[in-house]
JSON list of C-alpha atoms in Angstrom, two decimals:
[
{"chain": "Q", "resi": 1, "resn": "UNK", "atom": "CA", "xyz": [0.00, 0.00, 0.00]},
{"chain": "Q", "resi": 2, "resn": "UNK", "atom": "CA", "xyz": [1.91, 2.85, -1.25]},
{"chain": "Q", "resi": 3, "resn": "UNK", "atom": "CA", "xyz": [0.23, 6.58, -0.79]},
{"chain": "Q", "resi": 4, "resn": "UNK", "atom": "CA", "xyz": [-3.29, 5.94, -1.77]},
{"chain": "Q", "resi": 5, "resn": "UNK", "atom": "CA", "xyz": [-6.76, 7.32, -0.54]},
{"chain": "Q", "resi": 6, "resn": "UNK", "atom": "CA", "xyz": [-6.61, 3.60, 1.64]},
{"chain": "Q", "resi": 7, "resn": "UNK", "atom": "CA", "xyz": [-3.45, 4.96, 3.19]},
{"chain": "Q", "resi": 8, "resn": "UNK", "atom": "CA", "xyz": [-4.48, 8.19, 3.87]},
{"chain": "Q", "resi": 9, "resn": "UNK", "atom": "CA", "xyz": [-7.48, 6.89, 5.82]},
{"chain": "Q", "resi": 10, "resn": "UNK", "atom": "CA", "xyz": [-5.46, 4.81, 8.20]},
{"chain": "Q", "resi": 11, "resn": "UNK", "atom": "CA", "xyz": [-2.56, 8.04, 8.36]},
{"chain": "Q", "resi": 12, "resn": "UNK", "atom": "CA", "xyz": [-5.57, 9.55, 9.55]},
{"chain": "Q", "resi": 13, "resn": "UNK", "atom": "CA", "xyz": [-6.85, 7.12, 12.12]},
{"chain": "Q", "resi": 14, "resn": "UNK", "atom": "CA", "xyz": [-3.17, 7.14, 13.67]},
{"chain": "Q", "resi": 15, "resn": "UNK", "atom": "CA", "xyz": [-2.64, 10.48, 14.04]},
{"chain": "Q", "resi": 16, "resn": "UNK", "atom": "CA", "xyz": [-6.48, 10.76, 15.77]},
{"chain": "Q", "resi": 17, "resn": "UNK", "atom": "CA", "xyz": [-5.12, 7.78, 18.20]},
{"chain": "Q", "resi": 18, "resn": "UNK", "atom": "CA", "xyz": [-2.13, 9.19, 18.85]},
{"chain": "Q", "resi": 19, "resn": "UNK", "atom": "CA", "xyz": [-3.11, 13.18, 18.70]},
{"chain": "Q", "resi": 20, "resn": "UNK", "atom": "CA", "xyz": [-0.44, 13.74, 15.98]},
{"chain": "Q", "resi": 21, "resn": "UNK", "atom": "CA", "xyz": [-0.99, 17.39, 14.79]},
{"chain": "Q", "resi": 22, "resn": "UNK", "atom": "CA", "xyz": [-0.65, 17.11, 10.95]},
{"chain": "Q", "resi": 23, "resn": "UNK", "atom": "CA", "xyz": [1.04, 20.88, 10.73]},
{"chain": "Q", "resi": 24, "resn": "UNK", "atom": "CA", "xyz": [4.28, 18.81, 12.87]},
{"chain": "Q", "resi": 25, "resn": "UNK", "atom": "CA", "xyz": [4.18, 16.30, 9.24]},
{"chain": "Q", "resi": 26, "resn": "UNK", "atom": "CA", "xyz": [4.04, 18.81, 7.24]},
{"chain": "Q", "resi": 27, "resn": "UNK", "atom": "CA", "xyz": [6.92, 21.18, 9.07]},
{"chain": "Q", "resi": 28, "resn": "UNK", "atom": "CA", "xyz": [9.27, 17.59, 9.19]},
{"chain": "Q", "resi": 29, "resn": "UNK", "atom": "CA", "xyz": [8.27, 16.95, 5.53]},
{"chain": "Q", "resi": 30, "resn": "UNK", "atom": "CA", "xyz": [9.34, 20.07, 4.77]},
{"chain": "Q", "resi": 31, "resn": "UNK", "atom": "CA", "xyz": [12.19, 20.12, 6.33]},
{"chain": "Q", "resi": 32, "resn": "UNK", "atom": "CA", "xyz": [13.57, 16.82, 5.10]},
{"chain": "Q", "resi": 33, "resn": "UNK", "atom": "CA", "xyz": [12.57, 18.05, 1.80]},
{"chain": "Q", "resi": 34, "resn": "UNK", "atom": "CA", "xyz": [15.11, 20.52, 1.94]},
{"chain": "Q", "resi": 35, "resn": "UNK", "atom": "CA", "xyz": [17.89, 18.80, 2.97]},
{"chain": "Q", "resi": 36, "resn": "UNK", "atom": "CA", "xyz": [17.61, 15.64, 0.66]},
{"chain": "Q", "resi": 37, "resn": "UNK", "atom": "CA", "xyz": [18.15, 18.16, -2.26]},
{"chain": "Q", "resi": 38, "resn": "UNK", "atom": "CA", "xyz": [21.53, 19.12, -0.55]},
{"chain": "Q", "resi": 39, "resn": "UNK", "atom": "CA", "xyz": [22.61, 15.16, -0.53]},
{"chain": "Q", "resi": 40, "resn": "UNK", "atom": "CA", "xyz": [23.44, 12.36, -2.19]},
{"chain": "Q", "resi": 41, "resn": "UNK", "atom": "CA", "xyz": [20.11, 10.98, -3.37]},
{"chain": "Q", "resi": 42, "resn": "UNK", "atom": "CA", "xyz": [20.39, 7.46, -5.69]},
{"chain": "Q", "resi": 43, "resn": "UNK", "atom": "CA", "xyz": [17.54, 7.08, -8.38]},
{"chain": "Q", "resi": 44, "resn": "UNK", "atom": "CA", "xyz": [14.92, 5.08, -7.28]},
{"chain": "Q", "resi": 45, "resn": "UNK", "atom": "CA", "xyz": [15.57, 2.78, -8.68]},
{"chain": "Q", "resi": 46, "resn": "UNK", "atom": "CA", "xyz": [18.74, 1.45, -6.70]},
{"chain": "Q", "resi": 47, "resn": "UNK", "atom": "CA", "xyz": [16.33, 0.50, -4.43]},
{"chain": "Q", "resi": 48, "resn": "UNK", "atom": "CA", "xyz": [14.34, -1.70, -6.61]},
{"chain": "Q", "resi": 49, "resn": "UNK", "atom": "CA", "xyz": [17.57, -3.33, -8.04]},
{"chain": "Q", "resi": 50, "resn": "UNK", "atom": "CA", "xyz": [18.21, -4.38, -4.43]},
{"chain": "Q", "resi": 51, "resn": "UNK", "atom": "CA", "xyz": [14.88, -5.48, -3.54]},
{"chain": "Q", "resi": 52, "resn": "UNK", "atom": "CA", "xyz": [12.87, -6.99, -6.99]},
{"chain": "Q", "resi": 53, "resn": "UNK", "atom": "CA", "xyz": [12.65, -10.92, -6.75]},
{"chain": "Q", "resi": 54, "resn": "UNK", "atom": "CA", "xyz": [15.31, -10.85, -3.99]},
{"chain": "Q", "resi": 55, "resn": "UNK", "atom": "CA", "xyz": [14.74, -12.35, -0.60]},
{"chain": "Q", "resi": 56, "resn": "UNK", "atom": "CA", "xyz": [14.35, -9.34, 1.67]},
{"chain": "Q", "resi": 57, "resn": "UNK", "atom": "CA", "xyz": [15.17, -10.07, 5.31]},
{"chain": "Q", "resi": 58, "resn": "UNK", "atom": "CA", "xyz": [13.97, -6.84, 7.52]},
{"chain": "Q", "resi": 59, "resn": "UNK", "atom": "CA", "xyz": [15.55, -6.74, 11.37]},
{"chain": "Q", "resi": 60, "resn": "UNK", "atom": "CA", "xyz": [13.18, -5.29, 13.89]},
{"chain": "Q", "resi": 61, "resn": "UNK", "atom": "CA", "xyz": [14.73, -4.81, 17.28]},
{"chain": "Q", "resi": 62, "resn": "UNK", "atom": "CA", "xyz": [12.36, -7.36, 19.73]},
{"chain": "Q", "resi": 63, "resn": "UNK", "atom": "CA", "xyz": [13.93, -9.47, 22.27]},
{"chain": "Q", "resi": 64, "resn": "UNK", "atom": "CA", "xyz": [15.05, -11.99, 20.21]},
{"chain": "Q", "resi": 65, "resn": "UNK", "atom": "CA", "xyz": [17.49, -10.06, 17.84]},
{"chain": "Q", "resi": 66, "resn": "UNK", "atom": "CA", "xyz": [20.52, -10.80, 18.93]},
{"chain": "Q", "resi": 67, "resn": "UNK", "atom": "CA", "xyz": [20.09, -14.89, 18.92]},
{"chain": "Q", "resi": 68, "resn": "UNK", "atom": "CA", "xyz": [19.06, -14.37, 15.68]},
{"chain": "Q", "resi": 69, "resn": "UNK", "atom": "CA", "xyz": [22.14, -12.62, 14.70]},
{"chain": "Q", "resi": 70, "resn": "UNK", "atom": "CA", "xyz": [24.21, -15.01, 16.33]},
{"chain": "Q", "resi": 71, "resn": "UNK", "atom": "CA", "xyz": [22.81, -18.68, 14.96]},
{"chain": "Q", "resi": 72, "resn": "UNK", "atom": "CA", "xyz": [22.54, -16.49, 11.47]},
{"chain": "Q", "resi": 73, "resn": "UNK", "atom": "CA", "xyz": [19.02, -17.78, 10.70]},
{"chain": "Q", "resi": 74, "resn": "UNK", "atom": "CA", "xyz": [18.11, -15.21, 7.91]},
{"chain": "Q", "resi": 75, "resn": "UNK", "atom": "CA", "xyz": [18.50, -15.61, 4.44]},
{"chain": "Q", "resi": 76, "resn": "UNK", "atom": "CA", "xyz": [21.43, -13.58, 3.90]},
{"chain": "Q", "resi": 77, "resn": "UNK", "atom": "CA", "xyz": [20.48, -11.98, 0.03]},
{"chain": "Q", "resi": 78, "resn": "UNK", "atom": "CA", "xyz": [19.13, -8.45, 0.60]},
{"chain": "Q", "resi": 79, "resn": "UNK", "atom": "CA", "xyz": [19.47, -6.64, 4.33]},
{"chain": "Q", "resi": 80, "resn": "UNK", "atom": "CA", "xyz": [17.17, -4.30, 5.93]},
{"chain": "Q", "resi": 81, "resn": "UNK", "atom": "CA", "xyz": [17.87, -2.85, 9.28]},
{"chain": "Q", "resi": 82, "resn": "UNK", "atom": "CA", "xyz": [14.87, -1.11, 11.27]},
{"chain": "Q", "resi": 83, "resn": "UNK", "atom": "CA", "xyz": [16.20, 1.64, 13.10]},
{"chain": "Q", "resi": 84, "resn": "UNK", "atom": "CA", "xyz": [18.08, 0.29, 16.10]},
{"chain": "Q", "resi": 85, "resn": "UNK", "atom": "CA", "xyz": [18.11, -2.62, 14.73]},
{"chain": "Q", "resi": 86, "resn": "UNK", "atom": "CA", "xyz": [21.19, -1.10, 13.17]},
{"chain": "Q", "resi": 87, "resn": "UNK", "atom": "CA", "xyz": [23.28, -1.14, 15.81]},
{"chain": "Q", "resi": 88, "resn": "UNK", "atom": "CA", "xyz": [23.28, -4.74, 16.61]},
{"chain": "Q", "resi": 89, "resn": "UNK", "atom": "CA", "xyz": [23.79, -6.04, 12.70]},
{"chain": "Q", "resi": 90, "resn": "UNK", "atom": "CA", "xyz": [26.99, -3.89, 13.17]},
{"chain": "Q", "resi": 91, "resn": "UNK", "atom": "CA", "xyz": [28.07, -5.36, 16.72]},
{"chain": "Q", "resi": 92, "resn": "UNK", "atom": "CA", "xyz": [28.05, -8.87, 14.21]},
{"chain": "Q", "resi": 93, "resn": "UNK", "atom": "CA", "xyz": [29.94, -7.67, 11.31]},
{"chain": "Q", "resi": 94, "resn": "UNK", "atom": "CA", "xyz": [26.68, -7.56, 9.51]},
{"chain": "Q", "resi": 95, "resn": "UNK", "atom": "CA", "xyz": [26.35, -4.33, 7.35]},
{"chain": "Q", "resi": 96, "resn": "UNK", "atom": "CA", "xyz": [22.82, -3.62, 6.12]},
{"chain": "Q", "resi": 97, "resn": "UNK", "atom": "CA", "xyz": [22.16, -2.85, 2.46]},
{"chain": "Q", "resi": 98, "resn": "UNK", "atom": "CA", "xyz": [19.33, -0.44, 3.56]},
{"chain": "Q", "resi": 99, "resn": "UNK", "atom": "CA", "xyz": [18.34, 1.14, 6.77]},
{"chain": "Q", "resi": 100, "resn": "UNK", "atom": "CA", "xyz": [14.78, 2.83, 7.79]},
{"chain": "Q", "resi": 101, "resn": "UNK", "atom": "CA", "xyz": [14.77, 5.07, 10.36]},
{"chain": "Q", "resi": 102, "resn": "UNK", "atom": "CA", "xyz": [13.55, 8.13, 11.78]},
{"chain": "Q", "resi": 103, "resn": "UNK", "atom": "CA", "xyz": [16.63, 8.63, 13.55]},
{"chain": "Q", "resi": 104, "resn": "UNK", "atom": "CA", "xyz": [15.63, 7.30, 17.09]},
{"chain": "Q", "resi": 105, "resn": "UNK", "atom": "CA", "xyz": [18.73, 4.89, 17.41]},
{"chain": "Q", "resi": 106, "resn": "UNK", "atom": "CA", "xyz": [22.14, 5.48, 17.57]},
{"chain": "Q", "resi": 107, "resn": "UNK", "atom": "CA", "xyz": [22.80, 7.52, 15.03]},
{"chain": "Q", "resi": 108, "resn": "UNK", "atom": "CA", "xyz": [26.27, 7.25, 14.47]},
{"chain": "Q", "resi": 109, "resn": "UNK", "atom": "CA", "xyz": [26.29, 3.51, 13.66]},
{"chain": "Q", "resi": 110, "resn": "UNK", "atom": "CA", "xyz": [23.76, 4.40, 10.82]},
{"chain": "Q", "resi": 111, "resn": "UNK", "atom": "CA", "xyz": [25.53, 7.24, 9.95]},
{"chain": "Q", "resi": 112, "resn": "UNK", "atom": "CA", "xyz": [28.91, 4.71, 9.96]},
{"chain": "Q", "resi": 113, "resn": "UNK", "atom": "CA", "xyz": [27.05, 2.15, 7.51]},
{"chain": "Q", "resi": 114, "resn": "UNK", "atom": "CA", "xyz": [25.55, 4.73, 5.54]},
{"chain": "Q", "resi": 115, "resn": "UNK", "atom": "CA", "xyz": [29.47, 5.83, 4.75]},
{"chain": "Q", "resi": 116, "resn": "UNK", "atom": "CA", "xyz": [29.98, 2.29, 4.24]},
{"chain": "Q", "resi": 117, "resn": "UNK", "atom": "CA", "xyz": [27.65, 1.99, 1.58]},
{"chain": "Q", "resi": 118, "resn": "UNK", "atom": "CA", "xyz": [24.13, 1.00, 3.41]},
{"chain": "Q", "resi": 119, "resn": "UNK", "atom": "CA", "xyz": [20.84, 2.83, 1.93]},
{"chain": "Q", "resi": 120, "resn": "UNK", "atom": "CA", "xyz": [19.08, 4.99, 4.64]},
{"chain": "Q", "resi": 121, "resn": "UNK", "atom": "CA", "xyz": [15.60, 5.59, 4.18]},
{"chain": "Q", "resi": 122, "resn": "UNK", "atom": "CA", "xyz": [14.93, 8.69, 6.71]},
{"chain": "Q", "resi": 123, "resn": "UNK", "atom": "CA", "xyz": [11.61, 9.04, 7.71]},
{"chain": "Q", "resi": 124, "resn": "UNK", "atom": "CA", "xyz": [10.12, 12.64, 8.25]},
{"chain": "Q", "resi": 125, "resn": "UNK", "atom": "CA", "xyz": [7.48, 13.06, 10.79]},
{"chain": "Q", "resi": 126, "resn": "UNK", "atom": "CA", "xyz": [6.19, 15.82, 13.57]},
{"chain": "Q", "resi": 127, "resn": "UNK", "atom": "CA", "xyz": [8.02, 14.41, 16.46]},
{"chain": "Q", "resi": 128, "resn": "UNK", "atom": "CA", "xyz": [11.54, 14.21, 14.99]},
{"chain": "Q", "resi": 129, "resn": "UNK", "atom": "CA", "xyz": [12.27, 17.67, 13.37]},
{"chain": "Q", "resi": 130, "resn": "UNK", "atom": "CA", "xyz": [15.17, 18.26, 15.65]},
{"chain": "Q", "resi": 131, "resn": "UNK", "atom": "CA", "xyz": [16.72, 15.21, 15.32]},
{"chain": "Q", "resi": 132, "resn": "UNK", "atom": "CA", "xyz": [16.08, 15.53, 10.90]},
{"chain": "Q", "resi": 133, "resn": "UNK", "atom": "CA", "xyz": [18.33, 19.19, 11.52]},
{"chain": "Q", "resi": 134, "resn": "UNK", "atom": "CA", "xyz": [21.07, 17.52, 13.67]},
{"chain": "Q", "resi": 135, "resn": "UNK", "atom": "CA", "xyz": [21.74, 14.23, 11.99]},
{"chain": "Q", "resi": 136, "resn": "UNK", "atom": "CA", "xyz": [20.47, 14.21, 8.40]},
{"chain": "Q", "resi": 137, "resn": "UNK", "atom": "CA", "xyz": [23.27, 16.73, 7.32]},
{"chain": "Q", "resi": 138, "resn": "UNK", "atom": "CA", "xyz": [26.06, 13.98, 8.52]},
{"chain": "Q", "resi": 139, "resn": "UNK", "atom": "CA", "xyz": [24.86, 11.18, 6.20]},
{"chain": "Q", "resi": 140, "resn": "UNK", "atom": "CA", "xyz": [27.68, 11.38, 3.32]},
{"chain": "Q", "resi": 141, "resn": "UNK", "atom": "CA", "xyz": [26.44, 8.26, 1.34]},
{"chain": "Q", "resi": 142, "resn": "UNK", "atom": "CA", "xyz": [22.74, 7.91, -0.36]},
{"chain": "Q", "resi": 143, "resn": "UNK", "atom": "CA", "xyz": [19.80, 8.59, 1.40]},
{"chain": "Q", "resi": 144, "resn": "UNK", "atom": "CA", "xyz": [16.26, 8.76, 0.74]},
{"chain": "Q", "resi": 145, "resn": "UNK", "atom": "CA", "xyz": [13.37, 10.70, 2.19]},
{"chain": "Q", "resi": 146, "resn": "UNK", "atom": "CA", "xyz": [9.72, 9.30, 3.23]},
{"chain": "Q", "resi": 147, "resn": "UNK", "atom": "CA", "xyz": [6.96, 11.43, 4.60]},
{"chain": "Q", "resi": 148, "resn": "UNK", "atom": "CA", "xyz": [3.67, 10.00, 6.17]},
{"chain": "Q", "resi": 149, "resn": "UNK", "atom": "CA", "xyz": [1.46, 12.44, 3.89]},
{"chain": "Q", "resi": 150, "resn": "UNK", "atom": "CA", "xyz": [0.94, 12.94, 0.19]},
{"chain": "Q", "resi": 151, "resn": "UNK", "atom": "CA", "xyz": [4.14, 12.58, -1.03]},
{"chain": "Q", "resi": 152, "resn": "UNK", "atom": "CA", "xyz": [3.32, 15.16, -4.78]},
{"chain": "Q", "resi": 153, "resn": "UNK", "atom": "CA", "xyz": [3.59, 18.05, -2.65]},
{"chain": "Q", "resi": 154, "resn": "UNK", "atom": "CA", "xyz": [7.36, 17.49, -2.00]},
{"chain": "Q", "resi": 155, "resn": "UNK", "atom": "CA", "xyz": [10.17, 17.47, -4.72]},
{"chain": "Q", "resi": 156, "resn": "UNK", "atom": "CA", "xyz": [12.21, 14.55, -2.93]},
{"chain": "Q", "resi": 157, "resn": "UNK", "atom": "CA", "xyz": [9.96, 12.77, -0.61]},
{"chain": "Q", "resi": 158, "resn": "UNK", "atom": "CA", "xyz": [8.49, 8.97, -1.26]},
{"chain": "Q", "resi": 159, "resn": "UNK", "atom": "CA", "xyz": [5.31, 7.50, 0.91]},
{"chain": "Q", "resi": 160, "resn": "UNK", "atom": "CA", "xyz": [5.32, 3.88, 0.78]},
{"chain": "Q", "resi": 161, "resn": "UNK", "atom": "CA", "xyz": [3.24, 3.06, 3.34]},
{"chain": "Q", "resi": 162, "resn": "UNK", "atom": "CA", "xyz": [3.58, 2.20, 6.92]},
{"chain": "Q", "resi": 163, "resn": "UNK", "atom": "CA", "xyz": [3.79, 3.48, 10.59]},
{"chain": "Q", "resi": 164, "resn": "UNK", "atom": "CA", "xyz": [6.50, 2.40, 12.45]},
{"chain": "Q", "resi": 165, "resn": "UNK", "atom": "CA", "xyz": [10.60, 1.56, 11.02]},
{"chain": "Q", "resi": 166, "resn": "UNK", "atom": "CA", "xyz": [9.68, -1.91, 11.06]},
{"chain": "Q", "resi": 167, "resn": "UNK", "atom": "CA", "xyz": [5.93, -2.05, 8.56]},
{"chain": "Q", "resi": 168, "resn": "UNK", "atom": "CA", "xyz": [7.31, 0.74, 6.97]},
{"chain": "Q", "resi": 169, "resn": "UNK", "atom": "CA", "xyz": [10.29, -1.21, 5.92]},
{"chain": "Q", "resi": 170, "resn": "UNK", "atom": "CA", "xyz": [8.31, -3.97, 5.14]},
{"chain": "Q", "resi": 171, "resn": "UNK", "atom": "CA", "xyz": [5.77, -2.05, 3.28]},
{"chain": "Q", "resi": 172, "resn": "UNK", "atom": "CA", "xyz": [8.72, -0.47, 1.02]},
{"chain": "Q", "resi": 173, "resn": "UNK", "atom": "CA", "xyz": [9.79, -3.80, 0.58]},
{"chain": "Q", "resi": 174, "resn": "UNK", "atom": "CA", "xyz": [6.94, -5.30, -0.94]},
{"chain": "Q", "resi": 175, "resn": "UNK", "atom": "CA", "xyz": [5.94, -2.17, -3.02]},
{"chain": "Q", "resi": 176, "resn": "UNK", "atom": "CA", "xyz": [9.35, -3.33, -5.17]},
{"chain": "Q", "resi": 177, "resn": "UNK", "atom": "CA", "xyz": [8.08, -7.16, -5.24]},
{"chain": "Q", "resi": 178, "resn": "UNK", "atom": "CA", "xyz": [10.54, -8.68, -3.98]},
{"chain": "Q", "resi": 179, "resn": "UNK", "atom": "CA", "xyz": [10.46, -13.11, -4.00]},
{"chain": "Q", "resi": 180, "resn": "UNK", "atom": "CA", "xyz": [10.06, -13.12, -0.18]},
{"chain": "Q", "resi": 181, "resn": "UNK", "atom": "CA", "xyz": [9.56, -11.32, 2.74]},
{"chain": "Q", "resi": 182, "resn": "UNK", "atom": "CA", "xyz": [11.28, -12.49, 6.23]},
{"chain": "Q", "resi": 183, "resn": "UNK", "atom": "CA", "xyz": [10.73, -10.77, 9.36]},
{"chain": "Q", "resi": 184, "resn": "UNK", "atom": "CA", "xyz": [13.33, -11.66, 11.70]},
{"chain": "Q", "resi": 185, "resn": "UNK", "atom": "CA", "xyz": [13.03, -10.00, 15.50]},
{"chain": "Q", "resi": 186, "resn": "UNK", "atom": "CA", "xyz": [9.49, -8.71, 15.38]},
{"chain": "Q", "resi": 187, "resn": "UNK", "atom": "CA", "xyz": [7.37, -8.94, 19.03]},
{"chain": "Q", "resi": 188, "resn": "UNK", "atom": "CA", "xyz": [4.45, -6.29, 19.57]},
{"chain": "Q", "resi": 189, "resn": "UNK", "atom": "CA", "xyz": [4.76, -7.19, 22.96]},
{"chain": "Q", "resi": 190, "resn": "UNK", "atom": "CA", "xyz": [8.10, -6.83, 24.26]},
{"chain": "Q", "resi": 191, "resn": "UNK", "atom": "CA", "xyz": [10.52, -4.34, 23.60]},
{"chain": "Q", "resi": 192, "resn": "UNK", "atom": "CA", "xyz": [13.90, -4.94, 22.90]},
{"chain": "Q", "resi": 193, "resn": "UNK", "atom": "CA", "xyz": [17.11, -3.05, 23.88]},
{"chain": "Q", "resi": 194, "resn": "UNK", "atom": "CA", "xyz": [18.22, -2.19, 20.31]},
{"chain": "Q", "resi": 195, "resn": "UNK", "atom": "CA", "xyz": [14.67, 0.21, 20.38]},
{"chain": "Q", "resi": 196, "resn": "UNK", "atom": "CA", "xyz": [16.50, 2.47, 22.50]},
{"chain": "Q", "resi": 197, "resn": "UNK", "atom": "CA", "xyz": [12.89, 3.64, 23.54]},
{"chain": "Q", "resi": 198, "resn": "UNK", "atom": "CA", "xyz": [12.24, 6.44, 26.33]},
{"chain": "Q", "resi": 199, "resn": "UNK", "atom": "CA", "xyz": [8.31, 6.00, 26.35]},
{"chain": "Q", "resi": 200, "resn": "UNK", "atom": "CA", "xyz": [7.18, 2.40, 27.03]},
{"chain": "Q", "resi": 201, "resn": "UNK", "atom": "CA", "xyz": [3.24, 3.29, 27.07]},
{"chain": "Q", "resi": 202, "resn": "UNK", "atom": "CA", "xyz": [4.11, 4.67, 23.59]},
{"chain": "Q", "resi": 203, "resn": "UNK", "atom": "CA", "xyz": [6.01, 1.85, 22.07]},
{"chain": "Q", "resi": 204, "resn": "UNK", "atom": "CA", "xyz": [3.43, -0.66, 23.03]},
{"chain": "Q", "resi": 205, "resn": "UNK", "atom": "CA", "xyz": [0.90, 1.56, 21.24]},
{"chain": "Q", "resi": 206, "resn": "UNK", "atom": "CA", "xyz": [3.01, 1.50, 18.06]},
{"chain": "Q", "resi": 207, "resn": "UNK", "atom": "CA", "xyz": [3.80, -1.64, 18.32]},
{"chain": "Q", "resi": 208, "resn": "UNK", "atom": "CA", "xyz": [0.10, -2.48, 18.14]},
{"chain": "Q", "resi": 209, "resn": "UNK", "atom": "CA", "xyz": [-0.58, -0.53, 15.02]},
{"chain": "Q", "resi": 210, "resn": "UNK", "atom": "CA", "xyz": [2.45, -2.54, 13.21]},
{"chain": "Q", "resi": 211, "resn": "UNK", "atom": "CA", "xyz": [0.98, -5.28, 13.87]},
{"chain": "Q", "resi": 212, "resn": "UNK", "atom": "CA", "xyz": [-1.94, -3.87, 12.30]},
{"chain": "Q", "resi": 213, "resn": "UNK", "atom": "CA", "xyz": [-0.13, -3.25, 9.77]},
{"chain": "Q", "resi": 214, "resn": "UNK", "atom": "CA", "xyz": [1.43, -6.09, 8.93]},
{"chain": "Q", "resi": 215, "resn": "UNK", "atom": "CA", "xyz": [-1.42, -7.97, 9.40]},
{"chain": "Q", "resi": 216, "resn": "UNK", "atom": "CA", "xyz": [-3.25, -5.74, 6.19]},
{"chain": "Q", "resi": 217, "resn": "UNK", "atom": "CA", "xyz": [-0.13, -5.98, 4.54]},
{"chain": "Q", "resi": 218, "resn": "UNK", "atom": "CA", "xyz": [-0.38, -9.59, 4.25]},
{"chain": "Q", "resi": 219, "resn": "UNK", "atom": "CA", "xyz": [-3.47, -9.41, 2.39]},
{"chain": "Q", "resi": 220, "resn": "UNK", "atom": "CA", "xyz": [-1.28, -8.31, -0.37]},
{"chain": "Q", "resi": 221, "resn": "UNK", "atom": "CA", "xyz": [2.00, -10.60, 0.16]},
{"chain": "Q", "resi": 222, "resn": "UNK", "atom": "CA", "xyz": [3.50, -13.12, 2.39]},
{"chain": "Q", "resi": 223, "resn": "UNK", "atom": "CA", "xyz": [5.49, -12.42, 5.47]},
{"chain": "Q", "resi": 224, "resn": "UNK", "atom": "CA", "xyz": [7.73, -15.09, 6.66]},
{"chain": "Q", "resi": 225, "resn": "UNK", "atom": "CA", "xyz": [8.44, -14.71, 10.54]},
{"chain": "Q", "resi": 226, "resn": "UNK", "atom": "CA", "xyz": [11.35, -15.87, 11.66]}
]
């Protein structure tokens, strides 16, 4: 579900539940806008190349990350990294090829992999304007730019759909068909370390609308959980 009129119903139903005021999108997709014109921004299509009929394995940061880092049981063709999520692949040698993030973890391990050659998908939105000024400017390799609302009003902005790093990641993944789709690390009920979260009533409530999301998603493709 890229940016659609279904999309912008749910957008709308999650900023109701969470009182999101839509002028904070706007401002952050502004923003964003602004700097992604100053960067290194691939073609599109570098991210279908990496994704199209590949097996797509997308870390979330739950509990269980690390073991599954450690016993390697992903498919190991095309690597996306959640947010946080980043920071552990790195602790095990594992660089992503793309990162989504709305710049929540620790920044200068995506900001290290980014150099390195990983993809970072930066995600604009009303609560992370600040952090879009201080740490979008460091990213020296290619970036790309997602905002939550109609994605024609901006010059360098994409909307593929999604909430949170992880469905968002998953819903950019399927948008650019890729063979499969395994989730590795996803709970909605406990929060890992690698979240790096401050507000645990919040999480939970996010954590609820991926699984939401996920859950629609799969009426359009398969998810493997693993």
């Amino acid at each position: 579900m890229g940016y659609n009129s279904r999309w912008s119903l749910v957008y709308q139903k999650i900023r109701k539940d969470f009182g999101f005021p839509i002028d904070g999108d706007k401002l952050a997709a502004k923003v964003l806008d602004k700097i992604i014109e100053t960067k290194k921004s691939p073609p599109i299509t570098l991210l279908k190349r990496k994704i199209n009929n590949k097996n797509v394995t997308i870390f979330g940061a739950g509990p269980d990350l690390e073991n599954i880092l450690k016993e390697k049981k992903f498919p190991n063709k095309t690597l996306l990294a959640a947010d946080g999520a980043t920071t552990a692949l790195i602790q095990h040698n594992i660089l992503p090829d793309i990162i989504v993030t709305d710049l929540d973890g620790k920044i200068e391990d995506q900001v290290e992999a980014n150099s390195r050659g990983s993809i970072v998908v930066v995600h604009a939105h009303g609560d992370n304007i600040d952090e879009i000024k201080k740490y979008v400017p460091r990213f020296k390799g290619y970036l790309i730019g997602t905002t939550q609302l109609d994605p024609s009003n901006y010059k360098n902005l994409y909307n593929f759909g999604g909430f949170t790093d992880g469905d968002r990641a998953a819903y950019m993944a399927a948008f650019f068909k890729p063979k499969k789709i395994y989730l590795a690390a996803f709970d909605f009920e406990k929060i890992g370390r690698y979240s790096f979260t401050k507000n645990v009533e919040n999480k939970l409530k996010k954590l609820k609308w991926c699984k939401y999301l996920l859950k629609k998603l799969e009426e359009e493709v398969e998810l493997i959980y693993i």
